[in-house]
Amino acid sequence: MHTVRRITMVLGAALLIAVLIPCRPAAAATLYDQLGQKPGITKVLVDMVGFIVDDGRIAHYFAHADVPHLEGELVDQVCYVTGGPCTYTGKSMAAAHQGMHITEADFNALVEDLEKSMNKNEVPIPLQNRLIGLLAPLLGPVTYK
Amino acid sequence: MLRFRKLSPIAIAATVFVMLSCQAAFAGGRLLATGGVTELEGSEGGGIVPWAIIAGMETRDQVGGTAFYTHISLPNYDVDSAGVAVGIGERLELSYARETLSISNAITTPIVTALGLPLGVLDGSTISDDVIGAKLKIAGDAVYDQGSLMPQISIGAQHKVNTDFKQVLGVTGIPEVLGAKNASGTDFYLAMTKVFLGGAGGLNLLLNGTIRETEANQDGLLGFGCAPGACRAGSGGGGYSTQGEGSAAVFLNPNTAIGAEYRTMPNNLVSTQEDAWKDLFLAYFPNKQLAFTLAYAALGNFPGGISAAGITKEQANGLFLSGQVSFP
């Protein structure tokens, strides 16, 4: 009786751990690959910029932006942070946003536009979460400058 | 119980009003679900554990808040709690809640008979706690500090006043009969909360740990501490003791989380055994302003009745339902 219960508990714990620990595929595909490499990332970010310029909360920050240049920089940056073969050559995040006085609410509005774009492009939720996880630490360098 | 029934239509009307007024009129600066829900004592958290997160959907340069209502349906008890909280700059949270334990006559009638009190004197008994809470975020950010293990850390206090410790007309209240010493007490806690974005096989994972210093019996619903002679051996005389609390949740999608909580209790009173509180919950966030929680709560033992051997135990397991409105 005791042994059965112990085995059940061990199996239960193992199952819980198996569910909680992320699966690691043998050939570790980067998030860059999973997002469809540069074409996939470009589609998501071009759509995101489309949502941003229509987003009354933050559109004014982009009123005078060179949209194709901005899209190029965003693609390079996301390609780089997701493990793709790109280098980001633009200014540092803090320098690029100096004097813009972007608030945390503005930052979150952009994250929501990114989520909207990822949903539109049918990016699976786990990939969405990982990408947002990589971009979340930008809050500090980008806001209140 | 009667008092609660009179109050509930007003509470429902107020909730509906706030819900309607919040629809689309405001947009919280925070991301969906990052405001959590409200735990039983009125602090932002899970269902029964306060977290390090500050109430409301505000960011550091905004003011926000929440209103909530929770009902736990146990076999011979009901627990109801309603309250409001204000979050200032995602830094300071101030809260008020009123928790009420309603006791069925099936529990009180045998006690009345055994004590030779007039029949019906304890019918429809309720015991309430007023809880005033304050919480201060002192370090970290649960959501944005990704790529490090640093959690959001907050310290908090909950001052609880049991308004039915001594009953009117000179009849001793139930907490005092059970041997509780004080009608009020203050809990102090330190909470650490961390969200791992994509941390559970790609799904978002939230972990919380809380350490609490408390004298409360059953959350204060049965008073605080223990009177001389009424203390359980090993309870340290019913003074402050350190309790541990934990929550874990996984977001199945941006709107839905499932999770579990565990909270240890002091077990001060020899008259009635107090066990850890547990729950399994499903929380649904249809938008930034609303949250609904459905849970199975297992609150251990409550006093069940009276026998030759003393007070019997009553398994307090049941359904937990909660709704929350957030702003801005």
Coordinates of C-alpha atoms in Angstrom, one line a residue:
Chain A
M1 CA 0.0 0.0 0.0
H2 CA 2.8 2.4 1.1
T3 CA 4.9 1.5 -2.0
V4 CA 2.0 2.1 -4.3
R5 CA 1.3 5.4 -2.8
R6 CA 5.0 6.4 -3.0
I7 CA 5.2 5.4 -6.7
T8 CA 2.1 7.3 -7.5
M9 CA 3.5 10.4 -5.8
V10 CA 6.8 10.1 -7.6
L11 CA 5.0 9.7 -10.9
G12 CA 2.8 12.6 -10.1
A13 CA 5.9 14.8 -9.3
A14 CA 7.6 13.7 -12.5
L15 CA 4.6 14.5 -14.6
L16 CA 4.4 17.9 -13.0
I17 CA 8.1 18.6 -13.6
A18 CA 7.7 17.4 -17.2
V19 CA 4.8 19.8 -17.8
L20 CA 6.6 22.7 -16.2
I21 CA 10.0 22.4 -17.8
P22 CA 10.1 23.7 -21.3
C23 CA 10.8 21.1 -24.0
R24 CA 14.2 21.4 -25.5
P25 CA 14.3 20.0 -29.1
A26 CA 17.5 18.1 -30.0
A27 CA 18.5 20.6 -32.7
A28 CA 17.7 23.8 -30.8
A29 CA 15.8 26.0 -33.3
T30 CA 16.3 29.7 -32.4
L31 CA 13.2 31.9 -31.8
Y32 CA 14.4 33.6 -35.0
D33 CA 13.8 30.4 -36.9
Q34 CA 10.5 29.6 -35.2
L35 CA 9.2 33.1 -36.1
G36 CA 9.9 32.3 -39.8
Q37 CA 13.2 34.1 -40.0
K38 CA 13.5 37.5 -41.6
P39 CA 10.3 37.2 -43.8
G40 CA 8.2 36.2 -40.8
I41 CA 9.6 38.8 -38.5
T42 CA 9.2 41.5 -41.2
K43 CA 5.5 40.7 -41.7
V44 CA 4.9 41.0 -37.9
L45 CA 6.8 44.2 -37.5
V46 CA 5.3 45.9 -40.6
D47 CA 1.8 45.1 -39.4
M48 CA 2.8 46.3 -35.9
V49 CA 3.9 49.7 -37.3
G50 CA 0.6 49.8 -39.2
F51 CA -1.3 49.3 -35.9
I52 CA 0.9 51.9 -34.1
V53 CA 0.3 54.7 -36.5
D54 CA -3.4 54.1 -36.0
D55 CA -3.1 53.9 -32.2
G56 CA -4.3 57.2 -30.8
R57 CA -2.3 56.5 -27.6
I58 CA 1.1 56.6 -29.2
A59 CA 0.7 57.5 -32.9
H60 CA 2.0 61.1 -32.2
Y61 CA 5.5 59.7 -31.4
F62 CA 5.7 58.4 -35.0
A63 CA 4.1 61.4 -36.7
H64 CA 7.5 62.5 -38.3
A65 CA 9.1 59.0 -38.4
D66 CA 10.7 57.7 -41.6
V67 CA 8.5 54.5 -41.6
P68 CA 10.6 52.3 -43.9
H69 CA 13.8 53.1 -42.0
L70 CA 12.0 52.4 -38.7
E71 CA 10.7 49.1 -39.9
G72 CA 14.2 48.1 -41.1
E73 CA 15.8 49.0 -37.7
L74 CA 13.0 47.1 -35.8
V75 CA 13.5 44.0 -38.0
D76 CA 17.3 44.1 -37.5
Q77 CA 16.8 44.4 -33.7
V78 CA 14.2 41.6 -33.3
C79 CA 16.3 39.4 -35.7
Y80 CA 19.3 40.1 -33.4
V81 CA 17.7 39.5 -30.0
T82 CA 15.9 36.3 -31.2
G83 CA 19.2 34.7 -32.3
G84 CA 19.2 35.5 -36.0
P85 CA 22.2 36.4 -38.2
C86 CA 21.8 40.2 -37.9
T87 CA 23.5 43.0 -36.2
Y88 CA 21.7 46.1 -34.9
T89 CA 23.7 49.1 -36.1
G90 CA 21.4 51.8 -34.9
K91 CA 21.8 54.0 -31.8
S92 CA 21.5 52.5 -28.3
M93 CA 17.9 52.2 -27.0
A94 CA 18.5 55.0 -24.4
A95 CA 20.0 57.3 -27.0
A96 CA 17.4 56.6 -29.6
H97 CA 14.6 57.6 -27.2
Q98 CA 16.3 60.5 -25.5
G99 CA 14.0 63.5 -24.9
M100 CA 10.9 61.6 -26.1
H101 CA 9.5 61.2 -22.6
I102 CA 7.9 57.8 -23.3
T103 CA 5.9 56.5 -20.4
E104 CA 5.4 52.9 -19.2
A105 CA 1.8 53.1 -20.5
D106 CA 3.1 54.1 -23.9
F107 CA 5.5 51.2 -23.8
N108 CA 2.7 48.8 -23.0
A109 CA 0.5 50.3 -25.7
L110 CA 3.3 49.3 -28.2
V111 CA 3.5 45.8 -26.7
E112 CA -0.3 45.5 -27.2
D113 CA 0.1 46.6 -30.9
L114 CA 2.8 43.9 -31.2
E115 CA 0.5 41.3 -29.7
K116 CA -2.3 42.4 -32.1
S117 CA 0.1 42.0 -35.1
M118 CA 1.3 38.6 -33.8
N119 CA -2.3 37.4 -33.5
K120 CA -3.1 38.7 -37.0
N121 CA -0.1 36.7 -38.3
E122 CA -1.1 33.6 -36.3
V123 CA 2.1 33.5 -34.2
P124 CA 1.6 30.7 -31.6
I125 CA 1.2 32.0 -28.0
P126 CA 4.4 30.4 -26.7
L127 CA 6.4 32.2 -29.4
Q128 CA 4.6 35.5 -28.6
N129 CA 5.4 35.0 -24.9
R130 CA 9.1 34.4 -25.6
L131 CA 9.5 37.4 -27.9
I132 CA 7.7 39.7 -25.3
G133 CA 10.0 38.2 -22.7
L134 CA 13.1 39.2 -24.7
L135 CA 11.7 42.7 -25.3
A136 CA 10.3 43.4 -21.8
P137 CA 13.7 44.5 -20.3
L138 CA 13.8 47.4 -22.8
L139 CA 11.2 49.2 -20.6
G140 CA 14.1 50.7 -18.5
P141 CA 16.2 52.0 -21.4
V142 CA 13.3 53.2 -23.5
T143 CA 11.0 55.0 -21.0
Y144 CA 11.2 58.3 -19.1
K145 CA 14.2 59.6 -21.1
Chain B
M1 CA -26.6 36.0 7.4
L2 CA -29.7 38.3 7.2
R3 CA -27.4 41.3 7.2
F4 CA -25.5 40.0 4.3
R5 CA -28.6 39.2 2.3
K6 CA -29.8 42.8 2.7
L7 CA -26.4 44.1 1.6
S8 CA -25.9 41.9 -1.5
P9 CA -28.3 43.6 -3.9
I10 CA -26.6 46.9 -3.2
A11 CA -23.2 45.3 -3.7
I12 CA -24.3 43.8 -7.0
A13 CA -25.8 47.1 -8.2
A14 CA -22.6 49.0 -7.3
T15 CA -20.5 46.4 -9.1
V16 CA -22.6 46.5 -12.2
F17 CA -22.5 50.3 -12.2
V18 CA -18.7 50.4 -11.9
M19 CA -18.4 47.7 -14.6
L20 CA -20.5 49.8 -17.0
S21 CA -18.7 53.0 -16.3
C22 CA -15.4 51.3 -16.9
Q23 CA -16.3 49.8 -20.3
A24 CA -14.0 51.4 -22.8
A25 CA -14.2 54.7 -21.0
F26 CA -10.7 54.2 -19.6
A27 CA -7.7 52.2 -20.7
G28 CA -5.4 50.9 -18.1
G29 CA -1.7 51.6 -18.7
R30 CA -0.7 48.1 -17.6
L31 CA -0.8 44.9 -19.7
L32 CA -3.7 42.5 -19.4
A33 CA -3.8 40.4 -16.3
T34 CA -0.7 42.1 -14.7
G35 CA -2.9 43.5 -12.0
G36 CA -3.8 40.0 -10.6
V37 CA -6.9 39.6 -8.6
T38 CA -7.9 40.4 -5.0
E39 CA -7.3 37.9 -2.2
L40 CA -9.8 37.4 0.6
E41 CA -8.3 40.1 2.9
G42 CA -8.5 42.8 0.2
S43 CA -4.9 42.9 -0.9
E44 CA -3.9 42.3 -4.5
G45 CA -2.9 38.6 -4.9
G46 CA -4.3 35.3 -5.7
G47 CA -7.4 34.1 -3.9
I48 CA -6.0 33.6 -0.3
V49 CA -2.4 34.9 -0.6
P50 CA -1.2 38.5 -1.0
W51 CA 1.3 39.0 -3.8
A52 CA 4.0 41.7 -4.3
I53 CA 1.9 43.2 -7.2
I54 CA 0.2 46.5 -6.5
A55 CA -3.6 46.7 -7.1
G56 CA -5.1 48.4 -10.2
M57 CA -4.1 48.8 -13.8
E58 CA -2.1 52.0 -13.2
T59 CA 1.6 52.5 -14.2
R60 CA 4.1 54.5 -12.2
D61 CA 2.7 57.8 -13.1
Q62 CA -1.0 56.9 -12.7
V63 CA -3.4 56.1 -9.9
G64 CA -5.6 53.0 -10.1
G65 CA -7.6 50.6 -8.0
T66 CA -9.9 47.7 -7.7
A67 CA -13.2 46.7 -6.2
F68 CA -13.9 43.0 -5.4
Y69 CA -16.4 40.6 -4.1
T70 CA -15.7 37.0 -3.0
H71 CA -18.0 34.2 -1.8
I72 CA -16.8 30.9 -0.5
S73 CA -19.5 28.3 0.0
L74 CA -18.6 25.7 2.6
P75 CA -20.9 22.9 4.0
N76 CA -22.0 24.7 7.2
Y77 CA -20.3 28.0 6.7
D78 CA -20.1 30.8 4.1
V79 CA -17.3 33.2 3.8
D80 CA -18.0 36.5 2.1
S81 CA -15.6 39.4 1.5
A82 CA -16.0 42.7 -0.3
G83 CA -13.6 45.6 -0.5
V84 CA -11.8 48.3 -2.4
A85 CA -8.1 49.1 -3.0
V86 CA -6.2 52.1 -4.4
G87 CA -2.9 51.7 -6.2
I88 CA -0.7 54.8 -6.3
G89 CA 2.0 54.9 -8.9
E90 CA 2.3 51.1 -8.9
R91 CA 4.2 51.6 -5.7
L92 CA 1.8 51.9 -2.8
E93 CA -1.5 50.0 -2.2
L94 CA -4.1 50.9 0.3
S95 CA -7.0 48.6 0.9
Y96 CA -10.2 48.0 2.9
A97 CA -12.2 44.8 3.0
R98 CA -14.9 43.4 5.2
E99 CA -14.8 39.6 5.6
T100 CA -17.8 37.8 7.1
L101 CA -18.1 34.2 8.3
S102 CA -21.8 33.0 8.3
I103 CA -22.5 30.0 10.5
S104 CA -25.4 27.7 9.8
N105 CA -27.8 26.9 12.6
A106 CA -26.8 23.2 12.2
I107 CA -23.5 24.2 13.9
T108 CA -24.9 26.6 16.5
T109 CA -28.0 24.8 17.8
P110 CA -26.2 21.9 19.4
I111 CA -23.8 24.4 21.1
V112 CA -26.7 26.5 22.4
T113 CA -28.4 23.3 23.7
A114 CA -25.2 22.0 25.4
L115 CA -24.5 25.4 27.0
G116 CA -28.1 25.7 28.2
L117 CA -28.6 29.0 26.4
P118 CA -32.0 30.2 25.2
L119 CA -32.9 28.3 22.0
G120 CA -32.3 30.3 18.9
V121 CA -29.9 32.8 20.5
L122 CA -27.1 32.0 18.0
D123 CA -29.4 31.5 14.9
G124 CA -28.0 33.2 11.8
S125 CA -24.7 34.0 13.5
T126 CA -22.1 35.9 11.6
I127 CA -18.5 37.0 12.5
S128 CA -16.9 39.8 10.7
D129 CA -13.5 41.3 10.3
D130 CA -12.7 44.8 9.0
V131 CA -9.3 44.6 7.3
I132 CA -7.3 47.8 6.5
G133 CA -4.2 47.0 4.4
A134 CA -1.1 48.8 3.1
K135 CA 1.5 47.4 0.8
L136 CA 4.7 49.0 -0.5
K137 CA 6.7 47.8 -3.4
I138 CA 10.4 47.9 -2.4
A139 CA 12.3 46.3 -5.3
G140 CA 12.1 44.6 -8.6
D141 CA 9.5 44.3 -11.3
A142 CA 7.6 41.0 -11.6
V143 CA 7.0 41.4 -15.3
Y144 CA 9.8 43.5 -16.9
D145 CA 12.8 42.1 -15.1
Q146 CA 13.1 39.2 -17.5
G147 CA 16.3 37.2 -18.0
S148 CA 17.0 37.5 -14.2
L149 CA 15.7 35.7 -11.2
M150 CA 15.0 39.0 -9.4
P151 CA 11.4 39.0 -8.2
Q152 CA 9.2 42.0 -7.4
I153 CA 9.4 42.4 -3.6
S154 CA 6.8 44.2 -1.4
I155 CA 6.2 44.5 2.3
G156 CA 2.7 44.9 3.7
A157 CA 0.5 45.0 6.8
Q158 CA -3.1 44.1 7.4
H159 CA -4.8 45.5 10.5
K160 CA -7.8 43.4 11.3
V161 CA -10.6 44.2 13.7
N162 CA -13.1 41.4 14.6
T163 CA -16.4 43.2 15.2
D164 CA -18.1 40.2 16.7
F165 CA -15.5 39.1 19.3
K166 CA -17.9 40.1 22.0
Q167 CA -21.5 40.0 21.1
V168 CA -24.1 42.6 22.2
L169 CA -26.4 42.1 25.2
G170 CA -23.5 40.8 27.2
V171 CA -23.4 37.4 25.6
T172 CA -19.9 36.3 24.9
G173 CA -19.0 36.1 21.2
I174 CA -17.9 32.9 19.4
P175 CA -14.2 33.9 19.1
E176 CA -14.0 34.5 22.8
V177 CA -15.9 31.3 23.7
L178 CA -13.3 29.4 21.6
G179 CA -10.5 30.9 23.6
A180 CA -9.2 33.7 21.5
K181 CA -7.5 36.5 23.4
N182 CA -7.9 39.7 21.3
A183 CA -10.5 41.3 19.0
S184 CA -7.8 42.8 16.8
G185 CA -4.4 42.2 15.4
T186 CA -2.0 43.2 12.7
D187 CA -0.4 40.9 10.2
F188 CA 2.9 41.8 8.6
Y189 CA 4.2 40.2 5.4
L190 CA 6.9 40.1 2.8
A191 CA 5.8 39.0 -0.7
M192 CA 8.0 38.0 -3.7
T193 CA 6.3 37.6 -7.1
K194 CA 7.9 36.7 -10.4
V195 CA 6.4 36.2 -13.8
F196 CA 8.5 34.1 -16.2
L197 CA 7.3 35.1 -19.7
G198 CA 7.2 31.8 -21.7
G199 CA 8.6 30.1 -18.6
A200 CA 6.4 27.0 -18.6
G201 CA 7.0 25.4 -21.9
G202 CA 6.3 28.7 -23.7
L203 CA 3.4 29.6 -21.4
N204 CA 3.7 32.4 -18.9
L205 CA 4.4 31.2 -15.4
L206 CA 3.8 33.2 -12.2
L207 CA 5.4 32.2 -8.9
N208 CA 4.8 33.9 -5.5
G209 CA 6.1 33.3 -2.1
T210 CA 4.9 35.2 1.0
I211 CA 6.1 35.2 4.6
R212 CA 3.7 36.4 7.2
E213 CA 3.9 37.3 10.8
T214 CA 0.5 36.8 12.4
E215 CA -1.5 36.1 15.6
A216 CA -4.8 35.6 13.7
N217 CA -7.0 32.5 14.2
Q218 CA -8.6 31.5 10.9
D219 CA -7.5 34.8 9.2
G220 CA -8.9 36.7 12.2
L221 CA -12.4 35.4 11.8
L222 CA -11.9 33.6 15.1
G223 CA -10.1 36.4 16.8
F224 CA -6.4 36.7 17.6
G225 CA -4.0 34.8 19.9
C226 CA -5.2 32.6 22.7
A227 CA -6.3 33.4 26.3
P228 CA -4.3 31.8 29.2
G229 CA -5.4 28.1 29.4
A230 CA -6.8 28.2 25.8
C231 CA -3.5 27.8 24.0
R232 CA -2.5 24.7 22.1
A233 CA 0.7 23.1 23.3
G234 CA 3.6 24.3 21.1
S235 CA 1.7 27.4 19.9
G236 CA 4.1 29.6 21.8
G237 CA 1.3 31.2 23.8
G238 CA -0.5 32.6 20.8
G239 CA 1.9 35.4 20.0
Y240 CA 3.2 36.2 16.6
S241 CA 4.2 33.2 14.5
T242 CA 5.8 33.0 11.1
Q243 CA 3.7 31.5 8.4
G244 CA 4.6 30.6 4.8
E245 CA 2.3 31.1 1.7
G246 CA 2.8 30.2 -1.9
S247 CA 1.0 30.6 -5.2
A248 CA 1.8 29.2 -8.7
A249 CA -0.1 30.0 -11.9
V250 CA 0.2 29.2 -15.5
F251 CA -1.4 31.4 -18.2
L252 CA -3.0 29.0 -20.7
N253 CA -3.6 32.1 -22.9
P254 CA -3.4 35.8 -22.3
N255 CA -6.9 35.8 -20.7
T256 CA -6.9 32.6 -18.7
A257 CA -4.7 31.3 -15.8
I258 CA -4.9 28.2 -13.7
G259 CA -3.0 27.8 -10.5
A260 CA -2.8 26.6 -6.9
E261 CA -2.2 28.2 -3.5
Y262 CA -1.1 27.1 -0.1
R263 CA -1.1 29.0 3.1
T264 CA -0.1 27.8 6.6
M265 CA -1.9 28.8 9.7
P266 CA -0.8 29.4 13.3
N267 CA -3.1 26.8 15.0
N268 CA -3.1 28.7 18.3
L269 CA -6.4 27.4 19.9
V270 CA -6.7 24.1 21.7
S271 CA -10.5 24.2 21.3
T272 CA -10.4 24.0 17.5
Q273 CA -7.8 22.7 15.1
E274 CA -6.6 25.1 12.4
D275 CA -5.1 23.7 9.2
A276 CA -3.4 25.1 6.2
W277 CA -5.6 26.7 3.6
K278 CA -5.3 25.6 0.0
D279 CA -7.0 26.3 -3.3
L280 CA -7.0 25.4 -7.0
F281 CA -8.1 28.2 -9.2
L282 CA -9.1 29.2 -12.7
A283 CA -8.9 33.0 -13.3
Y284 CA -10.4 34.6 -16.4
F285 CA -9.6 38.2 -17.5
P286 CA -12.0 39.1 -20.4
N287 CA -10.4 42.6 -20.6
K288 CA -8.3 44.9 -18.5
Q289 CA -11.2 46.0 -16.3
L290 CA -12.6 42.6 -15.2
A291 CA -11.4 39.4 -13.6
F292 CA -13.4 36.4 -12.5
T293 CA -12.0 33.6 -10.3
L294 CA -13.5 30.2 -9.9
A295 CA -11.7 28.0 -7.3
Y296 CA -12.0 24.9 -5.1
A297 CA -11.0 26.0 -1.7
A298 CA -9.9 23.6 1.1
L299 CA -9.7 25.7 4.3
G300 CA -8.9 22.8 6.6
N301 CA -11.0 22.4 9.8
F302 CA -13.5 24.8 11.3
P303 CA -15.4 24.2 14.5
G304 CA -18.1 21.5 13.7
G305 CA -20.2 21.2 16.9
I306 CA -19.9 20.1 20.4
S307 CA -19.5 16.6 21.8
A308 CA -18.4 15.0 25.1
A309 CA -14.8 15.2 23.9
G310 CA -15.1 18.9 23.1
I311 CA -15.5 20.8 19.8
T312 CA -15.7 18.5 16.8
K313 CA -14.1 19.2 13.4
E314 CA -15.8 20.3 10.3
Q315 CA -14.0 19.9 6.9
A316 CA -14.3 23.3 5.3
N317 CA -14.0 22.5 1.6
G318 CA -16.1 24.3 -1.1
L319 CA -16.5 26.5 -4.1
F320 CA -14.8 29.9 -4.2
L321 CA -16.2 32.5 -6.6
S322 CA -14.7 36.0 -7.0
G323 CA -15.2 39.0 -9.2
Q324 CA -13.0 42.1 -9.6
V325 CA -13.3 45.4 -11.3
S326 CA -10.1 47.3 -12.0
F327 CA -9.3 50.9 -13.1
P328 CA -8.1 53.0 -14.9

